Structures are given as C-alpha cells and as structure tokens.
Amino acid sequence: MQLKRTKIVDIFDPLLVGEKVCVKGWVRTRRGNKHVQFVALNDGSTIKNIQIVIDLQKFDEEFLKPITTGASLHVDGTLVPSQGKGQSVEIQAEEIEIYGTADPEEYPLQKKGHTLEFLREKAHLRMRTNTFGAVFRIRHHLAFAIHKFFNERGFYYLHTPLITASDCEGAGDMFQVTTLNLGDLPKTEDGKTDYSQDFFGKTTSLTVSGQLEGELGATALGAIYTFGPTFRAENSNTPRHLAEFWMIEPEIAFYDINDNMDLAEDFIKFCVKYALEHCKDDLEFLNKMYDETLIERLHSVIKDKFVRLTYTEGIEILKAANKKFEFPVDWGTDLQSEHERYLVEEHFKRPVILTDYPREIKAFYMKQNEDGRTVRAMDVLFPQIGEIIGGSEREADYDKLIAEIERRGIPMKDMWWYLETRKFGTVPHSGFGLGFERLILFVTGMANIRDVIPFPRTPKNAEF
Ligand code: 4AD
Ligand code: MG
C-alpha cells in the first residue's frame, strides 16, 4: 500500500517517531562515506530540511549516483531520533524513487552561497534557496494577515480595474494599453493618433492606484480595501521602486485624517505581529544570515507609538540637523528617502507619520487645509525604508475639488464619475496606500525590493 505523503513542515511531530513515513522534495545537499550517505531534503513547506539516512548495504551505489543537489525524490522510511547534531529526527530510507535529476555541471544552485545579485538572474529557480523560500513564505503570510485584518474589521475587499482611462496620482508615469498597430497608427484629420479606433475607443493605461474606484466603494459600502497590482512607468532604478508592485488601499467613509492615521498604525503593527507569530523559523533564519537586529527592530515597531508631526515641523528639524544631505531641504520641496530616514532612524528613532504637506507636491484629491497652502496628507515613514504608506483625508467639497482639477489642467471628461461622489451624498472620507513590497522589505530585512517579489519588473527588465 502506498504511504500518504507527509510535508516536511509536519514531519517533526514527536508522535511520528517510530512510524513509517513518506516524504517528497528536492535534494539540498548530499554527503557521507562508504557506509552511509546523508541527504538533506527540502520540499518548500518550511526552511527546515529533513535528513535522509541511506545505508549503502541496502542501496546500490550506481542507483544513488544521480542524487545530487537539485534532484527530486520520493523517500519512504522510518522516522527515528537523530544520532547526529543539527536535527532532532531523521528518516532511515527504505525505498527511494528519483523523479528527476539535476546535472551538477548545469544546475546553477550548488551548495556554495550565492550572491543575491546572481540569484536575481536565476529568478526562475531562486525560490528553491533558503533565503527566497523564507522571503516568499513570509510574503504569503503577510498577504493573509492583510485580508484577516480588514475582514475582522468589517471592510469589504473591492476589486478595482487594472485598465483605466484616468490618472489617479497625476504623476504622468503610466503604461499605455493599446491594441493599435504601433508601426501603422490610424490618424485623425489633424494628424494625431486616432484612439477612437483603439480597443476601448479612447486612450487607456495600466492603473497606478485603485483609489478613485475605491472611493466609489467607500461611499457606498462604508469601508473597503483593495489589494492588487499597480503599475508605474517611473524610470527610477532604486532599491525601493518597482514598475509593477502590489498595493493595499483601504478607503473609509466618515473617517478624518486622525482616524486614518490610527488605522494605518494599527494595520502595520498587526501585520508585523502576525509575521512574528507565524514566520518564526524564517525570520530567525533571516535574522541570523542577513541582519542580526531584524527581529529586535520588528518588536520595537510594535511597541513604540509612531511619532506624528507636520511636514512643516519636519522641515524645521531637517534644516536644524547637523548633517549634509545630498538633496537640500526647504519648505515646499518633496522629501527624499535620505530625509525621511534621518527623521526616523536618527532623530526620533521610531516610525513617523508626517502630515499636512504642501498642496503643490501632493495629488489633486487631498483635502485642502484652511491655510490654503497645505493638504491633509499623511505619509508613514519607516526605518530602512522611508515612505511605506501614503494617504490623506479626501477633499469632500464638490466646488473645491472641481476648482483644483481645473487648476491642474486634469481633463474633466475622465473624471465625471468620480466627481459624482461629491455631487450626491458627499461625506468626509479618508484612505491610504501601503506598498506591499515595502512592507515585506521591512519585515524580512532584505535590502533590495527586487528580492521580495517573485518576478521583479524594473526598467529594462521583464525576464521570466
Ligand atoms: O504614495 P502613493 O503614490 O499613493 C497612492 O497611490 C495613493 N493613491 C494611495 C491612497 O491614498 N489610496 O503610493 C502608495 C504607496 C507608497 O507609500 C509606497 O509604499 C508604494 O505605494 N509605492 C511603491 N512601491 C514600489 N514601487 C513603486 N514604484 C512605488 N510607488 C509607490
Ligand atoms: Mg507617496
């Protein structure tokens, strides 16, 4: 009778000792001598390997030859307490089936430690390494935590479109979507591209944010969140920018900026705590291998109250700082990551929520303050990361919003549906966007955003 497979994550159960078990996985390493061979097998369910002990009296050496790093196996045997150190139990192999081999001359993931840069070139295989296994298991658990957080608080998950005819952030960094033949574009009488012949009958792009549609949901269902891919064609080759990233955007009716800040703080703390509780082995591995202050940093973020101050106060601190910044700071300029990190890592030594930014450096939809020059924006700034969340209270006044859209020259014809939220039963409301990969960067301690998404999309790179 065929034994039922046990995942390696479940094999360390003391009740299984002495039992016949079946495991399947990929060989991480193989070592040994003339009498006995040891294979470390991993199936991706945990960072831990199970040690397979192969008695050479029971197995033919020729048969064992193709069992090299990367080969895939099915092993039946008895789970026994381990003699050696490094593991509590091991499997005395009784039957071995080799599913597939991995020629050592060709398989790139040999035992020796590879650099993260090298592994980025092998993104189709890198999930088989300890590091990327850990990162992508943590990514999964964080995604699950996010749904759990909002579901438990009565938020509805709203699916907003990826293809859109409007530009939420107005930063002009959208990927156009077209089925027109770029080599032979149809023209209008005045020589411009005739988009009426395009698939949607107008110009369309991949969305930079689900917020505008999210606001429609919030002013109907009360509280919603989106969680999906967003796209930005900004040509920033930095360790914190992707052209395709995942964003979580809650949007809530009857929320002001303070409610919004409370939600953002609770939300991030919930996610970090969830990871500490559910990803212990993986976090301990990353803490040991990459950053010995990682787990400590995660605990401190949960414990500390985030500092809240205005942009104007932040600028005062930066100007008074005894530090040479690459980019100069002055009221009205956008903060660079070096400024954000100075406030968080050196000045306050804890996360910071900066509010009331100058109107000119923020998006059109933010609620205007009485001073006429700032808006009720909020950015959450994090150690190692800089901006992790951007959000605001929204301008709920129809006339003010129209005036701002006109002032910025945003085409009104693309916005009529959005404006109707303010025309019919407008309410105070707020929301924010969390960059999912930036959260994962923080939680894993990885330094480059390309290493926390399975298949990164960045300028000049769309491999895999
Ligand atoms: O600050 P952003 O541009 O805000 C918005 O898109 C709003 N519509 C959100 C809202 O209020 N609903 O982006 C939000 C977050 C940033 O704080 C950052 O964490 C992340 O998205 N982000 C990126 N992450 C990776 N790569 C990029 N190119 C990113 N651009 C923004
Ligand atoms: Mg922002």
Short mmCIF file of C-alpha atoms and ligand atoms in Angstrom, two decimals:
data_model
loop_
_atom_site.label_atom_id
_atom_site.label_comp_id
_atom_site.label_asym_id
_atom_site.label_seq_id
_atom_site.Cartn_x
_atom_site.Cartn_y
_atom_site.Cartn_z
CA MET A 1 0.00 0.00 0.00
CA GLN A 2 1.22 3.46 -0.86
CA LEU A 3 2.09 5.62 2.15
CA LYS A 4 0.49 9.06 2.35
CA ARG A 5 2.98 11.87 1.88
CA THR A 6 3.87 13.97 4.93
CA LYS A 7 5.03 17.53 4.30
CA ILE A 8 8.39 18.23 5.86
CA VAL A 9 6.90 21.01 7.96
CA ASP A 10 4.80 18.32 9.70
CA ILE A 11 7.48 15.64 9.99
CA PHE A 12 8.99 16.96 13.23
CA ASP A 13 5.91 15.89 15.20
CA PRO A 14 7.14 13.69 18.10
CA LEU A 15 4.12 11.41 17.62
CA LEU A 16 5.54 10.32 14.26
CA VAL A 17 8.79 8.95 15.73
CA GLY A 18 8.98 5.24 15.01
CA GLU A 19 6.39 5.47 12.24
CA LYS A 20 6.80 4.66 8.56
CA VAL A 21 6.64 7.95 6.63
CA CYS A 22 6.75 9.17 3.05
CA VAL A 23 8.37 12.47 2.07
CA LYS A 24 8.94 14.12 -1.30
CA GLY A 25 11.20 17.04 -2.12
CA TRP A 26 14.39 18.39 -3.64
CA VAL A 27 17.91 17.50 -2.56
CA ARG A 28 19.73 20.38 -0.92
CA THR A 29 22.98 18.56 -0.13
CA ARG A 30 24.39 15.09 -0.05
CA ARG A 31 27.42 13.93 1.93
CA GLY A 32 28.67 10.79 3.62
CA ASN A 33 31.12 7.91 3.35
CA LYS A 34 31.40 4.34 2.05
CA HIS A 35 28.89 3.03 4.60
CA VAL A 36 26.27 5.69 4.91
CA GLN A 37 25.06 8.69 2.97
CA PHE A 38 23.13 11.71 4.26
CA VAL A 39 20.74 13.66 2.06
CA ALA A 40 19.19 16.96 3.21
CA LEU A 41 15.74 17.08 1.61
CA ASN A 42 13.54 20.18 1.39
CA ASP A 43 10.02 20.47 -0.01
CA GLY A 44 9.42 24.21 0.41
CA SER A 45 6.91 23.80 3.24
CA THR A 46 9.49 25.00 5.79
CA ILE A 47 13.02 26.33 5.95
CA LYS A 48 13.98 23.07 7.70
CA ASN A 49 15.38 20.09 5.81
CA ILE A 50 14.75 16.50 6.78
CA GLN A 51 17.85 14.32 6.88
CA ILE A 52 17.56 11.10 4.90
CA VAL A 53 19.96 8.41 6.04
CA ILE A 54 20.91 5.94 3.30
CA ASP A 55 22.56 2.71 4.34
CA LEU A 56 24.83 1.59 1.49
CA GLN A 57 24.20 -2.05 2.33
CA LYS A 58 20.59 -1.51 1.26
CA PHE A 59 21.12 0.65 -1.83
CA ASP A 60 23.24 0.25 -4.90
CA GLU A 61 25.87 2.98 -5.37
CA GLU A 62 25.10 3.28 -9.09
CA PHE A 63 21.43 3.91 -8.30
CA LEU A 64 22.36 6.63 -5.82
CA LYS A 65 24.72 8.48 -8.18
CA PRO A 66 22.13 10.88 -9.68
CA ILE A 67 21.06 12.01 -6.19
CA THR A 68 22.81 15.37 -6.32
CA THR A 69 21.82 18.90 -5.33
CA GLY A 70 18.56 19.84 -7.04
CA ALA A 71 17.38 16.29 -7.82
CA SER A 72 13.81 15.45 -6.82
CA LEU A 73 13.00 12.41 -4.70
CA HIS A 74 10.32 10.33 -3.11
CA VAL A 75 11.54 8.58 0.04
CA ASP A 76 9.76 6.03 2.21
CA GLY A 77 11.36 5.12 5.52
CA THR A 78 11.16 5.11 9.28
CA LEU A 79 11.31 8.32 11.27
CA VAL A 80 13.87 7.90 14.05
CA PRO A 81 15.55 10.15 16.63
CA SER A 82 18.72 11.51 15.06
CA GLN A 83 22.15 10.41 16.25
CA GLY A 84 23.88 13.47 14.87
CA LYS A 85 23.53 17.07 15.91
CA GLY A 86 21.65 19.68 13.92
CA GLN A 87 18.37 17.80 13.73
CA SER A 88 16.05 16.05 16.17
CA VAL A 89 14.80 13.34 13.82
CA GLU A 90 15.85 11.74 10.56
CA ILE A 91 14.48 9.17 8.13
CA GLN A 92 16.11 5.77 7.65
CA ALA A 93 15.47 5.28 3.96
CA GLU A 94 13.79 2.05 2.89
CA GLU A 95 12.64 2.96 -0.60
CA ILE A 96 13.82 5.77 -2.85
CA GLU A 97 12.34 6.92 -6.13
CA ILE A 98 14.18 9.51 -8.20
CA TYR A 99 11.70 11.77 -10.00
CA GLY A 100 14.21 13.99 -11.77
CA THR A 101 17.93 14.61 -11.83
CA ALA A 102 19.83 17.92 -11.86
CA ASP A 103 23.16 17.67 -13.65
CA PRO A 104 25.79 19.23 -11.31
CA GLU A 105 27.57 20.64 -14.37
CA GLU A 106 24.48 22.65 -15.27
CA TYR A 107 22.30 23.20 -12.20
CA PRO A 108 23.17 26.70 -11.00
CA LEU A 109 22.18 26.37 -7.35
CA GLN A 110 25.08 24.40 -5.99
CA LYS A 111 25.82 24.29 -2.30
CA LYS A 112 28.03 27.37 -2.05
CA GLY A 113 26.41 30.64 -1.00
CA HIS A 114 25.35 32.66 -3.99
CA THR A 115 25.01 36.44 -4.02
CA LEU A 116 21.53 37.93 -4.20
CA GLU A 117 22.56 39.61 -7.47
CA PHE A 118 23.46 36.26 -9.01
CA LEU A 119 20.19 34.75 -7.82
CA ARG A 120 18.22 37.63 -9.37
CA GLU A 121 19.47 36.39 -12.74
CA LYS A 122 18.15 32.96 -11.79
CA ALA A 123 14.77 34.15 -10.53
CA HIS A 124 13.13 31.10 -12.12
CA LEU A 125 15.00 28.87 -9.65
CA ARG A 126 15.83 31.12 -6.71
CA MET A 127 12.69 30.16 -4.76
CA ARG A 128 14.48 26.86 -4.14
CA THR A 129 17.07 28.57 -1.93
CA ASN A 130 16.72 29.04 1.82
CA THR A 131 16.63 32.82 1.54
CA PHE A 132 13.95 33.09 -1.12
CA GLY A 133 11.92 30.26 0.34
CA ALA A 134 11.83 32.24 3.59
CA VAL A 135 11.01 35.55 1.87
CA PHE A 136 8.13 34.14 -0.19
CA ARG A 137 6.64 32.21 2.70
CA ILE A 138 6.67 35.47 4.68
CA ARG A 139 5.13 37.27 1.69
CA HIS A 140 2.28 34.75 1.71
CA HIS A 141 1.65 35.10 5.43
CA LEU A 142 1.62 38.90 5.19
CA ALA A 143 -0.92 38.79 2.37
CA PHE A 144 -3.07 36.55 4.50
CA ALA A 145 -2.66 38.86 7.53
CA ILE A 146 -3.84 41.82 5.45
CA HIS A 147 -7.08 40.12 4.45
CA LYS A 148 -7.57 38.96 8.03
CA PHE A 149 -7.05 42.47 9.43
CA PHE A 150 -9.62 44.09 7.18
CA ASN A 151 -12.10 41.26 7.22
CA GLU A 152 -12.17 41.24 11.02
CA ARG A 153 -12.89 44.98 10.99
CA GLY A 154 -15.79 44.80 8.54
CA PHE A 155 -14.00 46.14 5.46
CA TYR A 156 -15.07 44.75 2.08
CA TYR A 157 -12.46 43.61 -0.43
CA LEU A 158 -13.17 45.57 -3.60
CA HIS A 159 -11.65 44.59 -6.95
CA THR A 160 -10.77 47.73 -8.84
CA PRO A 161 -9.79 47.69 -12.52
CA LEU A 162 -6.23 47.33 -13.76
CA ILE A 163 -7.00 49.01 -17.07
CA THR A 164 -8.13 52.59 -16.63
CA ALA A 165 -8.75 55.81 -18.55
CA SER A 166 -7.93 58.08 -15.60
CA ASP A 167 -4.69 59.02 -13.84
CA CYS A 168 -5.13 58.89 -10.06
CA GLU A 169 -1.80 60.29 -8.97
CA GLY A 170 -1.32 62.67 -11.89
CA ALA A 171 2.39 61.95 -11.95
CA GLY A 172 2.29 61.04 -15.65
CA ASP A 173 4.07 57.74 -15.27
CA MET A 174 1.53 55.34 -16.74
CA PHE A 175 1.97 52.40 -19.10
CA GLN A 176 -0.30 52.83 -22.07
CA VAL A 177 -2.56 49.92 -23.07
CA THR A 178 -3.37 49.67 -26.76
CA THR A 179 -4.12 47.16 -29.49
CA LEU A 180 -3.31 49.65 -32.24
CA ASN A 181 -0.53 48.66 -34.61
CA LEU A 182 2.32 50.88 -33.41
CA GLY A 183 4.02 50.59 -36.76
CA ASP A 184 0.99 51.95 -38.60
CA LEU A 185 -1.13 54.18 -36.36
CA PRO A 186 -4.51 55.43 -37.60
CA LYS A 187 -4.59 59.23 -37.76
CA THR A 188 -7.29 61.83 -37.28
CA GLU A 189 -7.69 64.69 -39.74
CA ASP A 190 -5.33 66.89 -37.77
CA GLY A 191 -2.62 64.22 -37.80
CA LYS A 192 -2.96 62.91 -34.24
CA THR A 193 -3.35 59.23 -33.32
CA ASP A 194 -6.99 58.23 -33.69
CA TYR A 195 -7.74 56.46 -30.44
CA SER A 196 -11.41 56.12 -31.33
CA GLN A 197 -10.18 53.13 -33.35
CA ASP A 198 -8.36 51.65 -30.35
CA PHE A 199 -9.76 48.70 -28.41
CA PHE A 200 -11.57 50.83 -25.82
CA GLY A 201 -12.26 53.73 -28.17
CA LYS A 202 -10.01 56.03 -26.12
CA THR A 203 -6.55 56.11 -24.54
CA THR A 204 -6.16 53.70 -21.66
CA SER A 205 -3.36 52.72 -19.30
CA LEU A 206 -2.46 50.30 -16.54
CA THR A 207 -3.60 51.77 -13.24
CA VAL A 208 -1.20 53.48 -10.82
CA SER A 209 -3.71 53.11 -7.97
CA GLY A 210 -7.18 51.74 -7.28
CA GLN A 211 -8.05 54.67 -5.06
CA LEU A 212 -10.51 56.57 -7.24
CA GLU A 213 -12.68 53.49 -7.74
CA GLY A 214 -12.03 52.65 -4.07
CA GLU A 215 -13.68 55.95 -3.12
CA LEU A 216 -16.78 54.90 -5.06
CA GLY A 217 -16.84 51.73 -2.98
CA ALA A 218 -16.26 53.51 0.34
CA THR A 219 -19.10 55.96 -0.29
CA ALA A 220 -21.43 53.03 -0.84
CA LEU A 221 -20.22 50.11 1.29
CA GLY A 222 -18.74 52.29 4.05
CA ALA A 223 -15.29 50.74 4.29
CA ILE A 224 -13.42 48.89 1.57
CA TYR A 225 -9.89 47.85 0.72
CA THR A 226 -8.20 46.95 -2.50
CA PHE A 227 -5.23 44.60 -2.79
CA GLY A 228 -3.82 44.23 -6.26
CA PRO A 229 -1.05 45.03 -8.68
CA THR A 230 -0.34 48.63 -9.68
CA PHE A 231 1.98 49.90 -12.35
CA ARG A 232 4.30 52.88 -12.58
CA ALA A 233 6.47 53.72 -15.52
CA GLU A 234 8.74 55.94 -13.45
CA ASN A 235 12.29 55.45 -14.53
CA SER A 236 13.64 55.06 -11.01
CA ASN A 237 16.24 52.39 -10.66
CA THR A 238 16.33 52.31 -6.87
CA PRO A 239 16.23 49.53 -4.28
CA ARG A 240 12.71 50.69 -3.34
CA HIS A 241 10.90 51.10 -6.69
CA LEU A 242 9.26 48.58 -8.98
CA ALA A 243 7.39 49.18 -12.22
CA GLU A 244 4.84 46.57 -11.10
CA PHE A 245 4.10 46.41 -7.40
CA TRP A 246 1.21 45.38 -5.17
CA MET A 247 -0.69 47.93 -3.19
CA ILE A 248 -3.26 47.72 -0.40
CA GLU A 249 -5.64 50.68 -0.36
CA PRO A 250 -8.27 50.98 2.37
CA GLU A 251 -10.83 53.74 1.89
CA ILE A 252 -13.31 54.63 4.61
CA ALA A 253 -16.37 56.87 4.79
CA PHE A 254 -16.81 59.12 7.85
CA TYR A 255 -13.07 58.96 8.62
CA ASP A 256 -10.95 62.03 9.17
CA ILE A 257 -7.17 62.25 8.97
CA ASN A 258 -6.73 61.22 12.62
CA ASP A 259 -8.90 58.11 12.19
CA ASN A 260 -6.84 57.37 9.10
CA MET A 261 -3.55 57.62 11.00
CA ASP A 262 -4.87 55.36 13.77
CA LEU A 263 -5.91 52.77 11.18
CA ALA A 264 -2.55 52.89 9.39
CA GLU A 265 -0.65 52.43 12.63
CA ASP A 266 -2.87 49.54 13.84
CA PHE A 267 -2.66 47.94 10.42
CA ILE A 268 1.13 47.86 10.14
CA LYS A 269 1.53 46.74 13.73
CA PHE A 270 -0.96 43.92 13.14
CA CYS A 271 0.96 42.72 10.07
CA VAL A 272 4.35 42.82 11.79
CA LYS A 273 2.98 40.99 14.81
CA TYR A 274 1.35 38.39 12.59
CA ALA A 275 4.69 37.74 10.87
CA LEU A 276 6.48 37.38 14.21
CA GLU A 277 3.89 34.83 15.30
CA HIS A 278 3.57 32.86 12.05
CA CYS A 279 7.00 33.08 10.43
CA LYS A 280 9.27 32.38 13.36
CA ASP A 281 11.68 29.93 11.68
CA ASP A 282 12.01 32.02 8.53
CA LEU A 283 12.57 35.26 10.46
CA GLU A 284 15.17 33.59 12.67
CA PHE A 285 16.97 32.40 9.55
CA LEU A 286 16.98 35.89 8.00
CA ASN A 287 18.00 37.43 11.32
CA LYS A 288 20.96 35.06 11.52
CA MET A 289 22.06 35.29 7.90
CA TYR A 290 21.48 38.92 6.96
CA ASP A 291 20.65 41.26 9.78
CA GLU A 292 21.06 40.45 13.45
CA THR A 293 18.89 43.39 14.52
CA LEU A 294 15.90 42.36 12.38
CA ILE A 295 13.70 40.66 14.97
CA GLU A 296 14.54 43.30 17.55
CA ARG A 297 13.51 46.01 15.06
CA LEU A 298 10.20 44.26 14.37
CA HIS A 299 9.44 44.10 18.09
CA SER A 300 10.31 47.75 18.60
CA VAL A 301 7.95 48.89 15.84
CA ILE A 302 5.07 47.08 17.52
CA LYS A 303 5.90 48.53 20.90
CA ASP A 304 6.53 52.20 20.07
CA LYS A 305 3.81 54.71 19.35
CA PHE A 306 4.50 56.29 15.97
CA VAL A 307 5.50 59.95 16.16
CA ARG A 308 3.04 62.31 14.46
CA LEU A 309 4.13 65.72 13.25
CA THR A 310 3.51 68.09 10.40
CA TYR A 311 5.62 68.39 7.28
CA THR A 312 6.44 71.96 8.33
CA GLU A 313 7.79 70.74 11.69
CA GLY A 314 9.71 68.00 9.89
CA ILE A 315 11.37 70.56 7.62
CA GLU A 316 12.41 72.62 10.66
CA ILE A 317 14.09 69.56 12.19
CA LEU A 318 15.87 68.70 8.94
CA LYS A 319 17.10 72.27 8.47
CA ALA A 320 18.41 72.37 12.02
CA ALA A 321 20.10 68.96 11.61
CA ASN A 322 23.83 68.95 11.71
CA LYS A 323 24.02 66.81 8.60
CA LYS A 324 24.92 67.23 4.97
CA PHE A 325 22.13 65.88 2.74
CA GLU A 326 22.63 65.07 -0.91
CA PHE A 327 19.37 66.91 -1.72
CA PRO A 328 18.83 70.26 0.01
CA VAL A 329 15.66 70.68 2.10
CA ASP A 330 13.41 73.69 2.07
CA TRP A 331 9.69 74.21 2.67
CA GLY A 332 7.89 73.18 -0.49
CA THR A 333 10.33 70.50 -1.66
CA ASP A 334 9.41 66.85 -1.66
CA LEU A 335 11.27 64.79 0.92
CA GLN A 336 13.87 62.34 -0.34
CA SER A 337 14.41 58.96 1.24
CA GLU A 338 17.57 60.30 3.00
CA HIS A 339 15.44 62.97 4.75
CA GLU A 340 12.73 60.52 5.71
CA ARG A 341 15.27 58.10 7.10
CA TYR A 342 17.04 60.84 9.05
CA LEU A 343 13.81 61.71 10.85
CA VAL A 344 13.01 58.06 11.57
CA GLU A 345 16.39 56.50 12.22
CA GLU A 346 18.40 59.31 13.72
CA HIS A 347 16.09 61.97 15.11
CA PHE A 348 13.07 60.13 16.53
CA LYS A 349 14.37 56.54 16.40
CA ARG A 350 10.87 55.24 15.67
CA PRO A 351 8.29 55.34 12.84
CA VAL A 352 6.98 58.78 11.96
CA ILE A 353 3.70 59.94 10.41
CA LEU A 354 4.20 63.22 8.61
CA THR A 355 1.06 65.25 7.84
CA ASP A 356 -0.09 68.44 6.15
CA TYR A 357 2.23 68.53 3.16
CA PRO A 358 2.36 71.44 0.71
CA ARG A 359 -0.52 71.24 -1.73
CA GLU A 360 1.75 71.57 -4.76
CA ILE A 361 3.67 68.35 -4.14
CA LYS A 362 0.61 66.18 -3.47
CA ALA A 363 -2.27 64.80 -5.58
CA PHE A 364 -5.41 66.73 -6.53
CA TYR A 365 -7.86 64.75 -4.39
CA MET A 366 -6.45 65.64 -0.96
CA LYS A 367 -8.49 67.75 1.44
CA GLN A 368 -7.33 71.35 1.44
CA ASN A 369 -6.40 72.91 4.76
CA GLU A 370 -7.66 76.32 5.86
CA ASP A 371 -4.21 77.87 5.32
CA GLY A 372 -4.67 77.47 1.56
CA ARG A 373 -1.20 76.04 1.02
CA THR A 374 -1.22 72.61 2.69
CA VAL A 375 -3.39 69.50 2.38
CA ARG A 376 -4.43 66.81 4.88
CA ALA A 377 -1.91 64.30 3.59
CA MET A 378 -0.17 61.66 5.69
CA ASP A 379 2.94 59.67 4.87
CA VAL A 380 4.09 56.90 7.19
CA LEU A 381 7.88 56.76 7.30
CA PHE A 382 9.74 53.64 8.40
CA PRO A 383 13.27 52.70 9.41
CA GLN A 384 15.33 51.29 6.49
CA ILE A 385 12.51 52.06 4.07
CA GLY A 386 11.44 55.70 4.17
CA GLU A 387 7.87 56.09 2.87
CA ILE A 388 5.90 52.90 3.39
CA ILE A 389 2.37 54.41 3.30
CA GLY A 390 0.94 57.45 1.52
CA GLY A 391 -2.59 58.65 2.16
CA SER A 392 -4.89 61.52 3.06
CA GLU A 393 -8.27 62.78 4.04
CA ARG A 394 -10.06 63.44 0.73
CA GLU A 395 -11.50 66.73 -0.46
CA ALA A 396 -15.24 66.18 0.01
CA ASP A 397 -16.36 69.59 -1.24
CA TYR A 398 -17.58 69.43 -4.84
CA ASP A 399 -16.71 73.02 -5.76
CA LYS A 400 -13.25 72.96 -4.22
CA LEU A 401 -12.46 69.66 -5.93
CA ILE A 402 -13.60 70.89 -9.36
CA ALA A 403 -11.58 74.07 -8.94
CA GLU A 404 -8.47 72.02 -8.09
CA ILE A 405 -8.95 69.70 -11.05
CA GLU A 406 -9.28 72.71 -13.36
CA ARG A 407 -6.31 74.47 -11.81
CA ARG A 408 -4.16 71.40 -12.53
CA GLY A 409 -5.49 71.02 -16.06
CA ILE A 410 -6.74 67.46 -15.45
CA PRO A 411 -9.18 66.54 -18.26
CA MET A 412 -12.64 66.78 -16.68
CA LYS A 413 -14.15 64.33 -19.15
CA ASP A 414 -12.23 61.48 -17.49
CA MET A 415 -13.39 62.50 -14.03
CA TRP A 416 -17.17 62.98 -14.19
CA TRP A 417 -17.95 59.70 -12.45
CA TYR A 418 -15.51 60.42 -9.63
CA LEU A 419 -16.97 63.89 -9.09
CA GLU A 420 -20.44 62.43 -8.61
CA THR A 421 -19.31 61.02 -5.22
CA ARG A 422 -19.14 64.68 -4.14
CA LYS A 423 -22.27 65.70 -6.00
CA PHE A 424 -24.54 63.05 -4.50
CA GLY A 425 -24.38 62.46 -0.76
CA THR A 426 -20.78 63.53 -0.24
CA VAL A 427 -19.17 62.56 3.08
CA PRO A 428 -15.88 63.16 4.83
CA HIS A 429 -13.68 60.20 3.97
CA SER A 430 -10.07 59.08 4.03
CA GLY A 431 -7.75 56.33 2.90
CA PHE A 432 -4.20 55.33 2.22
CA GLY A 433 -1.99 53.05 0.17
CA LEU A 434 0.55 50.62 1.58
CA GLY A 435 3.23 49.39 -0.82
CA PHE A 436 3.15 45.63 -0.18
CA GLU A 437 6.77 45.06 -1.23
CA ARG A 438 7.95 47.87 1.04
CA LEU A 439 6.23 46.15 3.96
CA ILE A 440 7.92 42.88 3.01
CA LEU A 441 11.27 44.67 2.74
CA PHE A 442 10.81 45.90 6.27
CA VAL A 443 9.66 42.59 7.70
CA THR A 444 12.34 40.46 6.01
CA GLY A 445 15.18 42.96 6.36
CA MET A 446 16.04 42.47 2.68
CA ALA A 447 17.80 45.49 1.20
CA ASN A 448 16.51 45.39 -2.38
CA ILE A 449 12.85 45.41 -3.45
CA ARG A 450 13.77 43.09 -6.35
CA ASP A 451 14.31 40.35 -3.77
CA VAL A 452 10.84 40.41 -2.19
CA ILE A 453 8.65 39.98 -5.31
CA PRO A 454 8.98 36.67 -7.19
CA PHE A 455 9.46 38.23 -10.62
CA PRO A 456 10.51 41.89 -10.43
CA ARG A 457 9.64 44.33 -13.19
CA THR A 458 12.06 47.23 -13.37
CA PRO A 459 13.37 49.48 -16.17
CA LYS A 460 14.92 47.28 -18.90
CA ASN A 461 13.97 44.09 -17.07
CA ALA A 462 10.93 41.91 -17.72
CA GLU A 463 12.61 38.49 -17.76
CA PHE A 464 10.68 35.43 -16.60
O1 4AD B 1 2.12 57.47 -2.19
P1 4AD B 1 1.44 56.74 -3.32
O2 4AD B 1 1.79 57.15 -4.70
O3 4AD B 1 -0.10 56.90 -3.03
C1 4AD B 1 -1.14 56.47 -3.82
O4 4AD B 1 -1.02 55.82 -4.82
C2 4AD B 1 -2.48 56.76 -3.23
N1 4AD B 1 -3.47 56.60 -4.30
C3 4AD B 1 -2.73 55.86 -2.06
C4 4AD B 1 -4.06 56.11 -1.41
O5 4AD B 1 -4.20 57.12 -0.73
N2 4AD B 1 -5.02 55.24 -1.59
O6 4AD B 1 1.74 55.19 -3.18
C5 4AD B 1 1.38 54.49 -2.01
C6 4AD B 1 2.50 53.57 -1.55
C7 4AD B 1 3.81 54.29 -1.23
O7 4AD B 1 3.79 54.82 0.09
C8 4AD B 1 4.82 53.17 -1.39
O8 4AD B 1 4.84 52.34 -0.25
C9 4AD B 1 4.23 52.37 -2.54
O9 4AD B 1 2.85 52.68 -2.61
N3 4AD B 1 4.86 52.70 -3.82
C10 4AD B 1 5.74 51.89 -4.47
N4 4AD B 1 6.24 50.68 -4.13
C11 4AD B 1 7.10 50.12 -5.00
N5 4AD B 1 7.47 50.67 -6.18
C12 4AD B 1 6.98 51.88 -6.56
N6 4AD B 1 7.33 52.39 -7.73
C13 4AD B 1 6.08 52.54 -5.68
N7 4AD B 1 5.40 53.72 -5.72
C14 4AD B 1 4.68 53.78 -4.59
MG MG B 2 3.57 58.87 -1.84
#
